[in-house]
Coordinates of C-alpha atoms in Angstrom, one line a residue:
M10 CA -121.8 26.9 55.3
D11 CA -122.3 28.7 58.7
A12 CA -119.3 30.9 59.3
A13 CA -119.2 29.6 62.8
K14 CA -118.8 26.1 61.4
R15 CA -116.4 26.9 58.6
P16 CA -113.2 24.7 59.0
R17 CA -110.0 26.6 60.1
A18 CA -107.0 26.5 57.8
D19 CA -104.8 25.5 60.8
D20 CA -107.1 22.5 61.5
L21 CA -106.7 21.4 57.9
L22 CA -102.9 21.5 58.2
V23 CA -103.1 19.5 61.3
L24 CA -105.1 16.9 59.4
L25 CA -102.6 16.9 56.6
A26 CA -99.9 16.0 59.2
V27 CA -101.9 13.2 60.6
A28 CA -102.6 11.8 57.2
R29 CA -98.9 11.8 56.4
T30 CA -97.7 10.2 59.7
G31 CA -100.7 8.1 60.5
R32 CA -100.3 9.1 64.2
Y33 CA -101.3 12.0 66.4
T34 CA -98.0 11.8 68.3
S35 CA -95.9 11.9 65.2
A36 CA -98.1 14.7 63.7
A37 CA -97.7 16.6 66.9
T38 CA -93.9 16.3 66.9
H39 CA -93.7 17.4 63.2
L40 CA -96.0 20.5 64.0
G41 CA -94.4 21.4 67.4
L42 CA -97.6 20.7 69.3
D43 CA -98.7 18.1 71.8
H44 CA -100.9 15.2 70.9
T45 CA -103.8 16.4 72.9
T46 CA -103.9 19.7 70.9
V47 CA -103.7 17.5 67.6
A48 CA -106.7 15.5 68.9
R49 CA -108.6 18.7 69.8
R50 CA -107.9 20.2 66.4
I51 CA -109.1 17.1 64.6
A52 CA -112.3 17.0 66.8
A53 CA -112.9 20.7 65.9
L54 CA -112.5 20.0 62.2
E55 CA -114.9 17.1 62.4
D56 CA -117.5 19.3 64.1
A57 CA -117.0 22.0 61.4
L58 CA -117.4 19.6 58.6
G59 CA -120.1 17.4 60.2
G60 CA -118.4 14.0 59.9
R61 CA -115.5 11.9 60.7
V62 CA -112.2 12.7 58.9
V63 CA -110.0 10.0 60.4
A64 CA -110.7 6.3 61.5
Q65 CA -108.4 4.2 63.5
S66 CA -106.9 1.1 61.9
A67 CA -104.2 -1.5 62.8
T68 CA -101.6 0.7 61.2
G69 CA -102.6 4.1 62.6
W70 CA -105.2 6.7 61.7
E71 CA -106.5 6.6 58.2
L72 CA -108.5 9.3 56.3
T73 CA -112.2 8.8 55.6
D74 CA -113.7 10.0 52.3
L75 CA -114.5 13.3 53.9
G76 CA -111.0 13.4 55.4
R77 CA -109.3 12.9 52.0
S78 CA -111.3 15.8 50.6
A79 CA -110.3 18.0 53.5
A80 CA -106.6 16.9 53.4
E81 CA -106.5 17.7 49.7
T82 CA -107.6 21.3 50.6
G83 CA -105.0 21.3 53.3
G84 CA -102.4 20.4 50.7
R85 CA -103.4 23.4 48.6
I86 CA -103.2 25.6 51.7
E87 CA -99.7 24.2 52.5
A88 CA -98.5 24.9 49.0
A89 CA -99.9 28.4 49.1
L90 CA -98.2 29.2 52.4
S91 CA -94.9 27.9 51.2
Q92 CA -94.9 30.8 48.7
L93 CA -95.2 33.6 51.2
D94 CA -91.5 34.3 51.3
G95 CA -91.3 34.4 47.5
G96 CA -92.4 38.1 47.2
A97 CA -94.2 38.8 44.0
E98 CA -93.2 35.6 42.3
T99 CA -96.0 33.5 40.8
P100 CA -96.7 30.7 43.4
D101 CA -95.4 27.2 42.4
P102 CA -98.2 24.7 42.9
V103 CA -95.5 21.9 42.9
S104 CA -94.5 22.5 46.5
G105 CA -94.9 21.2 50.0
V106 CA -94.3 17.7 51.3
V107 CA -95.1 14.5 49.4
R108 CA -94.4 11.1 51.0
M109 CA -94.0 8.0 48.8
S110 CA -93.1 4.4 49.4
A111 CA -91.1 2.1 47.2
T112 CA -88.8 -0.9 47.3
D113 CA -85.1 -0.4 48.3
G114 CA -83.7 -0.7 44.7
F115 CA -86.3 1.5 43.2
S116 CA -85.9 4.1 45.8
A117 CA -82.2 4.3 45.3
Y118 CA -81.9 4.0 41.5
I119 CA -85.1 5.4 40.1
A120 CA -86.8 7.5 42.8
A121 CA -83.7 9.4 44.0
P122 CA -82.6 10.8 40.7
A123 CA -86.2 11.5 39.6
V124 CA -86.7 13.5 42.8
A125 CA -83.4 15.3 42.5
A126 CA -84.2 16.5 38.9
L127 CA -87.8 17.4 39.9
R128 CA -86.5 19.6 42.8
I129 CA -84.3 21.6 40.4
A130 CA -87.4 22.8 38.7
H131 CA -89.4 22.9 42.0
P132 CA -87.2 23.8 44.9
R133 CA -90.0 24.2 47.4
L134 CA -91.0 20.6 47.0
T135 CA -89.9 18.1 49.7
V136 CA -90.2 14.3 49.0
E137 CA -90.0 11.8 51.8
I138 CA -89.2 8.2 50.6
V139 CA -90.1 5.3 52.7
A140 CA -88.2 2.2 51.5
A141 CA -90.3 -1.0 51.9
T142 CA -91.1 -4.2 50.0
R143 CA -94.8 -4.9 50.5
R144 CA -98.1 -5.1 48.9
A145 CA -100.0 -2.1 47.8
A146 CA -102.8 -0.9 50.2
E147 CA -106.2 0.7 49.3
H148 CA -105.0 3.6 51.5
R149 CA -101.9 3.4 53.6
A150 CA -101.9 6.1 56.3
G151 CA -99.2 8.8 55.8
L152 CA -98.5 8.0 52.1
D153 CA -99.3 9.9 48.9
L154 CA -98.3 7.2 46.5
E155 CA -96.6 3.7 46.5
V156 CA -94.5 1.9 44.0
V157 CA -94.9 -1.9 44.4
V158 CA -93.7 -5.1 42.6
G159 CA -96.5 -7.0 40.9
A160 CA -100.0 -6.0 39.9
P161 CA -101.8 -4.6 42.8
Q162 CA -105.2 -5.9 44.0
T163 CA -106.9 -2.5 44.6
R164 CA -110.4 -1.3 43.9
R165 CA -110.4 2.4 44.8
A166 CA -106.8 3.2 44.2
H167 CA -105.4 4.1 40.8
A168 CA -102.6 1.8 39.5
V169 CA -100.4 2.3 36.5
K170 CA -97.6 0.1 35.2
L171 CA -94.3 1.9 35.3
G172 CA -92.1 -0.7 33.5
T173 CA -90.3 -3.9 34.3
Y174 CA -87.0 -5.0 35.8
T175 CA -85.0 -8.3 35.4
L176 CA -83.7 -10.6 38.1
G177 CA -80.7 -12.9 37.5
M178 CA -78.5 -15.3 39.4
Y179 CA -75.2 -13.8 40.5
A180 CA -72.0 -15.0 42.3
S181 CA -68.8 -13.3 43.1
R182 CA -65.6 -14.0 41.1
D183 CA -63.9 -15.2 44.3
Y184 CA -66.8 -17.5 45.2
L185 CA -66.7 -19.1 41.7
A186 CA -63.0 -19.5 41.8
R187 CA -63.3 -21.3 45.2
V188 CA -66.3 -23.6 44.5
G189 CA -66.6 -23.7 40.7
T190 CA -69.1 -22.2 38.2
P191 CA -72.4 -24.0 37.9
S192 CA -73.1 -24.8 34.2
S193 CA -76.8 -25.8 34.6
A194 CA -79.8 -25.3 36.7
A195 CA -79.3 -28.6 38.4
E196 CA -75.7 -27.7 39.3
L197 CA -76.9 -24.3 40.6
E198 CA -79.2 -26.0 43.1
Q199 CA -76.2 -27.5 44.8
H200 CA -75.3 -24.0 46.0
Q201 CA -77.0 -21.9 48.6
L202 CA -79.2 -18.9 47.8
V203 CA -79.1 -15.3 49.0
Y204 CA -82.5 -13.8 48.8
F205 CA -85.4 -12.6 50.8
V206 CA -86.6 -14.1 54.0
D207 CA -89.3 -16.4 52.8
S208 CA -91.4 -16.3 56.0
M209 CA -91.4 -12.4 55.8
L210 CA -92.0 -12.0 52.1
Q211 CA -95.2 -10.0 51.5
V212 CA -95.1 -9.7 47.6
D213 CA -96.3 -12.8 45.8
A214 CA -94.4 -11.8 42.6
L215 CA -91.1 -12.2 44.4
D216 CA -91.7 -15.8 45.4
L217 CA -89.5 -16.9 42.6
P218 CA -87.1 -19.5 44.1
R219 CA -89.9 -22.0 44.8
R220 CA -90.6 -22.1 41.0
L221 CA -87.0 -21.5 39.6
V222 CA -84.8 -23.5 42.0
P223 CA -87.2 -25.4 44.3
R224 CA -84.3 -27.6 45.8
M225 CA -81.9 -24.8 46.4
Q226 CA -81.5 -24.1 50.1
D227 CA -81.2 -20.7 51.7
G228 CA -77.8 -19.5 52.7
L229 CA -78.3 -16.0 53.8
T230 CA -81.6 -14.1 53.6
S231 CA -82.6 -10.5 54.3
T232 CA -85.6 -8.1 53.8
N233 CA -83.2 -5.7 52.1
V234 CA -82.0 -6.0 48.5
F235 CA -78.7 -4.2 49.3
V236 CA -77.9 -6.8 51.9
H237 CA -78.5 -9.4 49.2
V238 CA -76.0 -7.7 46.9
E239 CA -73.3 -7.3 49.4
A240 CA -73.7 -10.8 50.8
T241 CA -73.4 -12.2 47.3
R242 CA -70.2 -10.1 46.8
A243 CA -68.9 -11.4 50.1
G244 CA -69.3 -15.0 48.9
A245 CA -72.2 -16.0 51.1
G246 CA -73.8 -17.9 48.2
I247 CA -75.5 -17.3 44.9
G248 CA -77.9 -14.3 44.9
L249 CA -81.0 -13.8 42.9
L250 CA -80.6 -10.2 42.4
P251 CA -82.1 -7.3 40.4
C252 CA -79.7 -6.8 37.4
F253 CA -79.8 -3.0 37.9
A254 CA -78.2 -3.4 41.4
A255 CA -75.8 -6.3 40.5
D256 CA -74.5 -5.3 37.2
R257 CA -72.7 -2.1 38.6
H258 CA -70.3 -4.4 40.5
P259 CA -67.5 -5.9 38.4
D260 CA -66.8 -8.5 41.0
L261 CA -70.2 -10.1 40.3
V262 CA -70.8 -12.5 37.5
R263 CA -74.2 -13.3 36.1
L264 CA -74.9 -17.0 35.8
L265 CA -77.0 -18.8 33.1
P266 CA -78.6 -15.6 31.9
T267 CA -80.5 -17.5 29.2
V268 CA -82.1 -19.7 31.8
F269 CA -82.6 -17.2 34.8
A270 CA -84.0 -13.9 33.5
E271 CA -87.2 -13.1 35.4
K272 CA -89.0 -9.9 34.5
L273 CA -91.3 -8.4 37.2
P274 CA -93.3 -5.2 36.9
Y275 CA -93.3 -2.0 38.9
F276 CA -96.7 -0.4 39.5
L277 CA -97.4 3.1 40.8
V278 CA -100.4 3.2 43.1
A279 CA -102.2 6.3 44.4
R280 CA -105.7 7.3 45.2
P281 CA -107.3 9.6 42.5
E282 CA -107.7 12.5 44.9
S283 CA -104.0 12.4 45.8
L284 CA -103.1 12.5 42.1
R285 CA -105.2 15.7 41.8
L286 CA -102.6 17.5 44.1
P287 CA -100.1 19.1 41.7
A288 CA -97.1 18.0 43.8
V289 CA -98.1 14.4 43.9
S290 CA -99.0 14.4 40.1
A291 CA -95.6 15.9 39.3
L292 CA -93.8 13.3 41.3
A293 CA -95.8 10.5 39.6
A294 CA -94.8 11.9 36.2
A295 CA -91.2 12.2 37.2
L296 CA -91.1 8.5 38.3
R297 CA -92.7 7.4 35.1
A298 CA -90.2 9.4 33.1
Q299 CA -87.2 8.2 35.0
T300 CA -88.4 4.5 34.7
R301 CA -88.6 4.9 31.0
A302 CA -85.3 6.6 30.7
S303 CA -83.7 3.7 32.9
K304 CA -85.2 0.8 30.8
A305 CA -81.7 -0.5 29.6
M306 CA -80.5 -0.5 33.2
L307 CA -83.6 -2.2 34.5
D308 CA -83.4 -4.8 31.7
G309 CA -79.9 -5.8 32.7
A310 CA -76.6 -5.8 30.8
S311 CA -77.3 -9.3 29.5
G312 CA -81.0 -8.6 28.8

């Protein structure tokens, strides 16, 4: 490569920021630059590499194949730079910033302890967790990996099953004392359901009520599983809840566990080039290990 056309390390770091945030303005804020400078750096990088590194989509700027290769190099540069204040210590390749997405419950009870343990061994690693319940994408701008519910339909991304978790029907003790305890699925359908907003549900695997309790009416719905738990505890209705989130509350009672015990899979999704980065690979391994260690919790106390 002509030295005059060799990509600058600073430009690769700018690309890395754009990849993580999906937007020039957000990348500029993160880097302490203005968005026109970010655009100019990206243009200079594309000129040096001889092709487009980002393409605009409905969700922001996404990396092209050339851009993903360049961003991988940028990740290695960032990791090396993070070691400069470590003196003569051997650089830790598991460093820098990794951004992941996962459901609310997985983020709180699996990802958070996994990241905490990983950072004890690799203190220069920073993990950003975006809590969201949605389908996996071939490449979602700004994310290194995703954890989703249900088998993802992706062609170019690598997907691995982490494990399963159980959902059950729950009600508060006060609610049951007030209205009575249903003893069958037919009686359960006379109550109102606490669950996801049906019209906003993006994950097919979570569309359980239509099959399990088709005549049960919605009582309170939300896009956040912790709202489901707290609404059920407050007596808003009967919640279809992850056992790992509900079983930790003694004021909740699991109903008809032999009838309602739905197991759903967690999948980890990432592009192969992302998994070649030591920090991303280490986080993926930590999530797999934490999921295995949490099997009893994910199965549910009655599972």
